[in-house]
CSV table of N, CA, C and O and ligand atoms in Angstrom, one decimal:
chain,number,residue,atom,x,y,z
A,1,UNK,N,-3.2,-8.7,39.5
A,1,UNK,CA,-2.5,-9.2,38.3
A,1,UNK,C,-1.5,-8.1,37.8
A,1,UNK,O,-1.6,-6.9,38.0
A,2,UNK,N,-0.7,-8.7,37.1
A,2,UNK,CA,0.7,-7.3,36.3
A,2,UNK,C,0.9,-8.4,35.3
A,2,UNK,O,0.5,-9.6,35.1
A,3,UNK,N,1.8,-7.5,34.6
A,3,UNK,CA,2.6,-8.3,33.4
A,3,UNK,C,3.4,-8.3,34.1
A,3,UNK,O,3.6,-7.6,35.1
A,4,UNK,N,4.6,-9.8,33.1
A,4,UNK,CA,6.0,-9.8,33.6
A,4,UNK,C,6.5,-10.2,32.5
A,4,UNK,O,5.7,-10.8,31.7
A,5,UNK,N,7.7,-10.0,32.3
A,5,UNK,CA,8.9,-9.9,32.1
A,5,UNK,C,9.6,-11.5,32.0
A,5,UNK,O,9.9,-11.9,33.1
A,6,UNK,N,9.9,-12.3,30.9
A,6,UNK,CA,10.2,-13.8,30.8
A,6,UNK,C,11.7,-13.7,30.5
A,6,UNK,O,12.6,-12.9,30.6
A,7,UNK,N,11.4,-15.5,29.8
A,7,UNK,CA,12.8,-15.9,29.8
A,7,UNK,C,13.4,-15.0,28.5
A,7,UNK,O,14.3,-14.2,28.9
A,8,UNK,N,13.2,-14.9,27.1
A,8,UNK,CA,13.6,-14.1,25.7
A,8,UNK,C,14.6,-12.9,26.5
A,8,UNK,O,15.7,-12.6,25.9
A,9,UNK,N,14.0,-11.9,28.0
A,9,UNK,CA,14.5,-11.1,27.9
A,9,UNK,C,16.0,-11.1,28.5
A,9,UNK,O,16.7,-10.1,28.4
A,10,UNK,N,16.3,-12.3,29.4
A,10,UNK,CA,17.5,-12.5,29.4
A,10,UNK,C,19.5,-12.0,28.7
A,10,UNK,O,19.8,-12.9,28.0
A,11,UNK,N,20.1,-11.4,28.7
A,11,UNK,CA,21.1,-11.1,28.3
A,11,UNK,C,20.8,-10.1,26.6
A,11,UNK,O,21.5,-9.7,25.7
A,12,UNK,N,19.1,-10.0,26.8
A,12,UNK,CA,18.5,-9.1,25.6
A,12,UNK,C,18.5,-7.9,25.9
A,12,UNK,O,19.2,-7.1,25.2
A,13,UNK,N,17.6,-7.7,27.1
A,13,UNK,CA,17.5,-6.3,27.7
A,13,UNK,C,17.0,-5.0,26.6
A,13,UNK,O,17.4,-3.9,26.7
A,14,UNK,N,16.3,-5.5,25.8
A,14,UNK,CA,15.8,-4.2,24.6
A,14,UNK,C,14.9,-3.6,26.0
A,14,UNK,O,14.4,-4.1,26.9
A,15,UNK,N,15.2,-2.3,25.6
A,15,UNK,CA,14.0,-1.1,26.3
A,15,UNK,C,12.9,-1.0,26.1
A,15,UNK,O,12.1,-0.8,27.1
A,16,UNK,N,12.3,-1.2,24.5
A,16,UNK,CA,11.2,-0.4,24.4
A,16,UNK,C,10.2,-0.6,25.7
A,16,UNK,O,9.5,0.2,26.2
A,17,UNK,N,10.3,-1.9,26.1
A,17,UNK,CA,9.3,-1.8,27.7
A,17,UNK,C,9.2,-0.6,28.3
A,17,UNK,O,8.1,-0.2,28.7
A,18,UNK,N,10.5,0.0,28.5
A,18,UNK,CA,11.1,1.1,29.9
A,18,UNK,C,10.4,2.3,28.8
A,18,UNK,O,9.8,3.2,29.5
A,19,UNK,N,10.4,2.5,27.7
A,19,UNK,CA,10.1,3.9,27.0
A,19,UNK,C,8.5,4.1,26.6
A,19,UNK,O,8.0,5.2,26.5
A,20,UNK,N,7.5,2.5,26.3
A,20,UNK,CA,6.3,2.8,26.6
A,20,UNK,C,5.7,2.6,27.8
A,20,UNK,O,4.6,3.0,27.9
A,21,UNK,N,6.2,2.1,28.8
A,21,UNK,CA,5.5,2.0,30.4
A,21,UNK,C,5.1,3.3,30.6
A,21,UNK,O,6.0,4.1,30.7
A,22,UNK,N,3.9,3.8,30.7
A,22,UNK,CA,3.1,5.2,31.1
A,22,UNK,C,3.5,5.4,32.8
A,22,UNK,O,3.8,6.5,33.2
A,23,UNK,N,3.6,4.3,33.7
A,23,UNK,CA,3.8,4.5,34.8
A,23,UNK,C,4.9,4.6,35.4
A,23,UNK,O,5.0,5.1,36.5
A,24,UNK,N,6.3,3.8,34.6
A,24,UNK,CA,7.8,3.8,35.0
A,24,UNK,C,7.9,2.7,36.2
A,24,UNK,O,8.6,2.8,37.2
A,25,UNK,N,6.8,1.6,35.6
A,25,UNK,CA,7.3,0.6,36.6
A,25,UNK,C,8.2,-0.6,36.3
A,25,UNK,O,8.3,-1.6,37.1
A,26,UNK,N,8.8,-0.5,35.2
A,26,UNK,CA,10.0,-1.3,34.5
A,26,UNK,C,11.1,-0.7,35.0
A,26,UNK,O,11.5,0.4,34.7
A,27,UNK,N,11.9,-1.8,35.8
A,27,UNK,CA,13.6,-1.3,36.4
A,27,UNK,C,14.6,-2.5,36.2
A,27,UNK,O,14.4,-3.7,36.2
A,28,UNK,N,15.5,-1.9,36.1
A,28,UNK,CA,16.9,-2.8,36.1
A,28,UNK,C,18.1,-2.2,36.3
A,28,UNK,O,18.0,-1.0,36.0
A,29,UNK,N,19.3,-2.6,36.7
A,29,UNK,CA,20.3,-1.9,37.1
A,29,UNK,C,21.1,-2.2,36.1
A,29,UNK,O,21.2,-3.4,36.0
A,30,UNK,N,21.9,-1.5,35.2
A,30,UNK,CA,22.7,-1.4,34.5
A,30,UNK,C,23.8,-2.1,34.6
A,30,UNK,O,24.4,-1.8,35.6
A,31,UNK,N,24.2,-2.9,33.9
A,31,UNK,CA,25.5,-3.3,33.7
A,31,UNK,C,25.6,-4.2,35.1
A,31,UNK,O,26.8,-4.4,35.4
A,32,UNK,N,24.7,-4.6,35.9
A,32,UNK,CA,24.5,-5.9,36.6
A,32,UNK,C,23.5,-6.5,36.5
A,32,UNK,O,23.7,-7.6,37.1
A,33,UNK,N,22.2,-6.4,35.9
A,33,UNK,CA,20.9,-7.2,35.4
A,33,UNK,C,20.7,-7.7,34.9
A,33,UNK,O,20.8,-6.9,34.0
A,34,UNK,N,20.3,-8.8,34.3
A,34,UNK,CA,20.4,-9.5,33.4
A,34,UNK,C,19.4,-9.8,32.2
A,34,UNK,O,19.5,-10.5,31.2
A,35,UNK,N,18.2,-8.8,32.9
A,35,UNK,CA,17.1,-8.7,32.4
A,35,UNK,C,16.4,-7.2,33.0
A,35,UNK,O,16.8,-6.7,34.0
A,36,UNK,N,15.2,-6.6,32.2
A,36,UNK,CA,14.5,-5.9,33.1
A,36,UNK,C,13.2,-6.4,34.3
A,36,UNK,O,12.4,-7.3,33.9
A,37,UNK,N,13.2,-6.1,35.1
A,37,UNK,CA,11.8,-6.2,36.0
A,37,UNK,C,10.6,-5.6,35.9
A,37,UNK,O,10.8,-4.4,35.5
A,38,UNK,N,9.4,-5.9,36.0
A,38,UNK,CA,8.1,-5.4,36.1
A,38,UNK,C,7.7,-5.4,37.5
A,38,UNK,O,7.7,-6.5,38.0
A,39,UNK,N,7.3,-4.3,38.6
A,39,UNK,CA,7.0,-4.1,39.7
A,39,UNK,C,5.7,-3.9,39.9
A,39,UNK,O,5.1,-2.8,39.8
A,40,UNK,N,5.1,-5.6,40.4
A,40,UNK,CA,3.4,-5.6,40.1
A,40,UNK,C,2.5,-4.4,41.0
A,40,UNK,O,1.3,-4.0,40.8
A,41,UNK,N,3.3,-4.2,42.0
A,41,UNK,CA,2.1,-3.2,42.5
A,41,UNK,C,2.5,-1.8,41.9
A,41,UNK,O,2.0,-0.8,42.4
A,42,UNK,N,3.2,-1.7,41.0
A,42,UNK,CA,2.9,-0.4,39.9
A,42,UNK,C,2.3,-0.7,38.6
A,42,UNK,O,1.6,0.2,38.2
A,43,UNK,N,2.4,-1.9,37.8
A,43,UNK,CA,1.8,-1.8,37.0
A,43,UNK,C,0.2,-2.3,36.7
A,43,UNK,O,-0.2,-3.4,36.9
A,44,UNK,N,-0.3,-1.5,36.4
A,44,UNK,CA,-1.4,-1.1,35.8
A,44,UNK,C,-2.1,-1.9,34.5
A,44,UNK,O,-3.2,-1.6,34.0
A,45,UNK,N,-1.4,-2.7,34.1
A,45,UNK,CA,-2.1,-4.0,33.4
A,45,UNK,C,-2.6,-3.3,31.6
A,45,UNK,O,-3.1,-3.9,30.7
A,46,UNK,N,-2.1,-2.0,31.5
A,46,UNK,CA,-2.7,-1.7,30.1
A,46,UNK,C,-2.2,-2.2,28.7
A,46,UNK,O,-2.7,-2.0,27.6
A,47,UNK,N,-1.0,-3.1,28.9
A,47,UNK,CA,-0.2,-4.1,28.1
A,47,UNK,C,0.7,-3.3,26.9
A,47,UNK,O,1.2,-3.7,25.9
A,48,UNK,N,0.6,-2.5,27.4
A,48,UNK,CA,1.7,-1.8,25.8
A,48,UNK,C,3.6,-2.1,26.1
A,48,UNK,O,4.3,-1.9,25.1
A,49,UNK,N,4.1,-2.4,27.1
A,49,UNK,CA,5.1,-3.1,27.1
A,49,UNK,C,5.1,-4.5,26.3
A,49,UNK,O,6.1,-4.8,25.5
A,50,UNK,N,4.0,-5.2,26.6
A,50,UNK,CA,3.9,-6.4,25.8
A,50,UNK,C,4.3,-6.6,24.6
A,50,UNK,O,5.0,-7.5,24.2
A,51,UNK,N,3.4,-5.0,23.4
A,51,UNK,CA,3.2,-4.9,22.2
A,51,UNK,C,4.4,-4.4,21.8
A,51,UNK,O,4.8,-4.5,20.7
A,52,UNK,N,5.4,-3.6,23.3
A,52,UNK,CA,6.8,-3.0,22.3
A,52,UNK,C,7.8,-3.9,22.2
A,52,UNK,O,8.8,-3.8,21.4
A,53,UNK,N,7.4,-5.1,23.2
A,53,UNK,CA,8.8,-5.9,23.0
A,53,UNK,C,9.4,-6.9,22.2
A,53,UNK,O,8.7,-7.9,22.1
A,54,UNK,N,10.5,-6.8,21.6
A,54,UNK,CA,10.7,-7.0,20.1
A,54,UNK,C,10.8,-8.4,20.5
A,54,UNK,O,10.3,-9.0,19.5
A,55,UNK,N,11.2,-9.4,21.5
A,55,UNK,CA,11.5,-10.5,21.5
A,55,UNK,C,10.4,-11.2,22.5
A,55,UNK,O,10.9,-12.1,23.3
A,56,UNK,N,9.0,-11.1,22.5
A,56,UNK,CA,7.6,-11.6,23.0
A,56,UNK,C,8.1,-12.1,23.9
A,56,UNK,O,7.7,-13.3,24.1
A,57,UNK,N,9.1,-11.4,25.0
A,57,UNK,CA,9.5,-11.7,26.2
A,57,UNK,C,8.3,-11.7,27.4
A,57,UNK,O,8.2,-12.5,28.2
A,58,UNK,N,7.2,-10.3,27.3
A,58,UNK,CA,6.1,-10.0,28.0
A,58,UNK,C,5.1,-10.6,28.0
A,58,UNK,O,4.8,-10.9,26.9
A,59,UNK,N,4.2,-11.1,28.9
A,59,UNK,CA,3.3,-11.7,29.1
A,59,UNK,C,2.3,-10.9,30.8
A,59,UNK,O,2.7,-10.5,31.9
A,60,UNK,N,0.7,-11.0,30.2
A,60,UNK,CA,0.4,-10.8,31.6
A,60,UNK,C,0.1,-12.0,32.4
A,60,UNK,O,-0.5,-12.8,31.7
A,61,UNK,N,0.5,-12.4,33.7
A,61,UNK,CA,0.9,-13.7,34.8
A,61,UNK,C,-0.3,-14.3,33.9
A,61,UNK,O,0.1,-14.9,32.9
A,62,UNK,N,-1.5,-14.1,34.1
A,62,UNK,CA,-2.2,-15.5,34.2
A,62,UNK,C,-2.0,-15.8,32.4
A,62,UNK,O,-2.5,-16.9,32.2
A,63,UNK,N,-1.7,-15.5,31.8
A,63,UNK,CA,-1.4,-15.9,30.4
A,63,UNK,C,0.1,-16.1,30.2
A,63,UNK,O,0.6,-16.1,29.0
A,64,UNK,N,1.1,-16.4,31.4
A,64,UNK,CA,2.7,-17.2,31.0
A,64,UNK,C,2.8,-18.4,30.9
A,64,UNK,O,2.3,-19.2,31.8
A,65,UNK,N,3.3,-18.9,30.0
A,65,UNK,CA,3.7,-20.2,29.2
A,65,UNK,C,4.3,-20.9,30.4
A,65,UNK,O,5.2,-20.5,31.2
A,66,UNK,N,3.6,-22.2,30.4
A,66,UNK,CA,4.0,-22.7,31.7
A,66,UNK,C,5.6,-22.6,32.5
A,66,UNK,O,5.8,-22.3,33.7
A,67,UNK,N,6.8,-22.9,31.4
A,67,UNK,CA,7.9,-22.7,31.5
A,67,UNK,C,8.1,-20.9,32.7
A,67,UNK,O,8.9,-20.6,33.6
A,68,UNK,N,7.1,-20.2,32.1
A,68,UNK,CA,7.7,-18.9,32.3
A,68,UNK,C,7.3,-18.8,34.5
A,68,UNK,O,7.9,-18.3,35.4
A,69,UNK,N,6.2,-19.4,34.3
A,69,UNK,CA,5.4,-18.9,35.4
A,69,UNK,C,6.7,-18.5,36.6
A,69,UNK,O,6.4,-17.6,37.4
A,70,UNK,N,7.9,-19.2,36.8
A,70,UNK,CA,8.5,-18.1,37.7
A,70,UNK,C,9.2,-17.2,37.6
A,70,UNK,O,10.1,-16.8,38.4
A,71,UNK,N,8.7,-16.5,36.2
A,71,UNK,CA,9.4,-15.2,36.4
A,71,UNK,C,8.3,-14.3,36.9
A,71,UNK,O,8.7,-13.1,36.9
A,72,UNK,N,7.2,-14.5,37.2
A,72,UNK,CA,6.1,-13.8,38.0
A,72,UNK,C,6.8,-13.3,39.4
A,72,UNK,O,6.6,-12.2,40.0
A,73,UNK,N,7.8,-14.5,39.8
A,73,UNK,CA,7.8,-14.3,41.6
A,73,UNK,C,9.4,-13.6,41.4
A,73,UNK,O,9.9,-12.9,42.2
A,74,UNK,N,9.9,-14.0,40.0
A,74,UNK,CA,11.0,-13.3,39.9
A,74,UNK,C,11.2,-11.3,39.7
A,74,UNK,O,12.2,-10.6,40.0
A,75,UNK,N,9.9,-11.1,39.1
A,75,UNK,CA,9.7,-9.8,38.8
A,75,UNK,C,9.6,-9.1,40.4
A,75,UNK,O,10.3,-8.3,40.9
A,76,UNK,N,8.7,-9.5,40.8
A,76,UNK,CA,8.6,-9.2,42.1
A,76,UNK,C,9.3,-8.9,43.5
A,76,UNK,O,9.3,-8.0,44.3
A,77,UNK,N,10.0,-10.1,43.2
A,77,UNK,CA,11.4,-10.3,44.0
A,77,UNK,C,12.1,-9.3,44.1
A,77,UNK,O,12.3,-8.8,45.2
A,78,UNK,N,12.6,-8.8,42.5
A,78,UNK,CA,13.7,-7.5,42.4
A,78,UNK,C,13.5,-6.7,43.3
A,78,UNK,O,14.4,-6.3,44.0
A,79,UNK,N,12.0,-6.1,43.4
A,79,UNK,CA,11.9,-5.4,44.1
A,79,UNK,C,11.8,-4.8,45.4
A,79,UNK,O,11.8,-3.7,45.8
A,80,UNK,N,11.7,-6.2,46.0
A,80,UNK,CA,12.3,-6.5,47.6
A,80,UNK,C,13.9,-7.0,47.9
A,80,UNK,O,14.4,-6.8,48.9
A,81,UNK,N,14.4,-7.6,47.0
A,81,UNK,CA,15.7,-8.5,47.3
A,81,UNK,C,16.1,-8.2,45.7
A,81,UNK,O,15.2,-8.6,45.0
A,82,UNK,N,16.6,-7.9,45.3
A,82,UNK,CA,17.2,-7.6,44.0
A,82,UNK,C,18.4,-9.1,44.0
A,82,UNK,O,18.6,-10.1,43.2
A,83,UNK,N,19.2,-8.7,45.4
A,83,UNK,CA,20.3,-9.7,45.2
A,83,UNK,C,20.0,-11.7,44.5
A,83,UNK,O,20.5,-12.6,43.8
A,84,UNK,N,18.4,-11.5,45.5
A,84,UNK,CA,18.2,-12.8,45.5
A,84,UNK,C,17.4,-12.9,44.1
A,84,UNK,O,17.4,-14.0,43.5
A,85,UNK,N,16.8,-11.9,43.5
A,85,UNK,CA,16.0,-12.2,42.0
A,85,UNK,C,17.2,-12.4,41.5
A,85,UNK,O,17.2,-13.5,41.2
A,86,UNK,N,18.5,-11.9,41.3
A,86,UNK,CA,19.5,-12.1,39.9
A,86,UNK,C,19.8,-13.7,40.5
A,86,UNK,O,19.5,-14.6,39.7
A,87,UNK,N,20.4,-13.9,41.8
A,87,UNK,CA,20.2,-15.5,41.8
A,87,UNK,C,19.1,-16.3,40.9
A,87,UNK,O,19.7,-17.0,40.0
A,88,UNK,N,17.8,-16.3,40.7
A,88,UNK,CA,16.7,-17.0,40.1
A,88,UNK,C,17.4,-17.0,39.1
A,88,UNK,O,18.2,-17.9,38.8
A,89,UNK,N,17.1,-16.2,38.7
A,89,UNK,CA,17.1,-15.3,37.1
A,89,UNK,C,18.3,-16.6,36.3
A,89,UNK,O,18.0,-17.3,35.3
A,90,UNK,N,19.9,-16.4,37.2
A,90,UNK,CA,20.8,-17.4,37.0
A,90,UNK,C,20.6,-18.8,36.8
A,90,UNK,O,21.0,-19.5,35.9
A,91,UNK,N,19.8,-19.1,37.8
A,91,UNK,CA,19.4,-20.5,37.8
A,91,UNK,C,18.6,-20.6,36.8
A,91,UNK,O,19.0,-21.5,36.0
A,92,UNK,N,17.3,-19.9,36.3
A,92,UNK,CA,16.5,-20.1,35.2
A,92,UNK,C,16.8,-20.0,34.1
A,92,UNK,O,16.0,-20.5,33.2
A,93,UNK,N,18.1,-19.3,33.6
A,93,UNK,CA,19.0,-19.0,32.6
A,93,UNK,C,19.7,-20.7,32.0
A,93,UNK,O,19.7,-21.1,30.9
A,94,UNK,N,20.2,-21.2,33.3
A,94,UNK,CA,20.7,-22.7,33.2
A,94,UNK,C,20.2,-22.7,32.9
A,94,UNK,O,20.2,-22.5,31.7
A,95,UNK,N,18.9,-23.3,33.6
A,95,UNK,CA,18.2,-24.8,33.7
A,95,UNK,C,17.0,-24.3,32.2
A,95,UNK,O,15.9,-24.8,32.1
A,96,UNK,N,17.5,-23.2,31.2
A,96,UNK,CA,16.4,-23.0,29.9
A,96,UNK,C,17.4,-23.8,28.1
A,96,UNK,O,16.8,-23.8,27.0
B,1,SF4,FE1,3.9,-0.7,32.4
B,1,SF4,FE2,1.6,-1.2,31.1
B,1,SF4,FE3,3.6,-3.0,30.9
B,1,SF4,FE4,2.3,-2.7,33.2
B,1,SF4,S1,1.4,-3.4,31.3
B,1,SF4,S2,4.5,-2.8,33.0
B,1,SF4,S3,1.9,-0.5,33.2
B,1,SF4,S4,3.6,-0.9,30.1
């Protein structure tokens, strides 16, 4: 299990995620992302990204609002195919 990263954080992008993650497994590429990623085989599940983020974008997987549940495969994604998570990301952005 990991936390991820939902729809709120879209075209939001607040940090505090990136400045309390103890492990630095929150990434995004500047000025092409559209959101940040959570990279489940780094995090560590202690949830204080959850508590920093101003727009209750965070959730851990088995507790995402049904709406959210593909940004689970989306967080993940980035981290193998980045190109193809910003595709999702796009489409999930529409279709919200
Ligand atoms: Fe980082 Fe903890 Fe959030 Fe996982 S739950 S992304 S380890 S701050």
């Amino acid at each position: 299990m990991a936390y991820v990263i939902a729809a709120p954080c879209i075209d939001n992008s607040d940090q505090s995620c990136v400045e309390v993650c103890p492990v630095d497994c929150i990434a995004s590429e500047p000025g092409i992302d559209r959101k940040f990623y959570i990279d489940p085989d780094g995090c560590i599940e202690c949830g204080a990204c959850e508590m920093a983020c101003p727009n209750q974008a965070i959730a851990r997987d088995d507790r995402l609002a049904g709406g959210w549940r593909h940004f689970a495969e989306v967080d993940a994604l980035w981290f193998r195919d980045p190109v193809a998570a910003r595709g999702l990301v796009d489409r999930l952005a529409d279709a919200a």
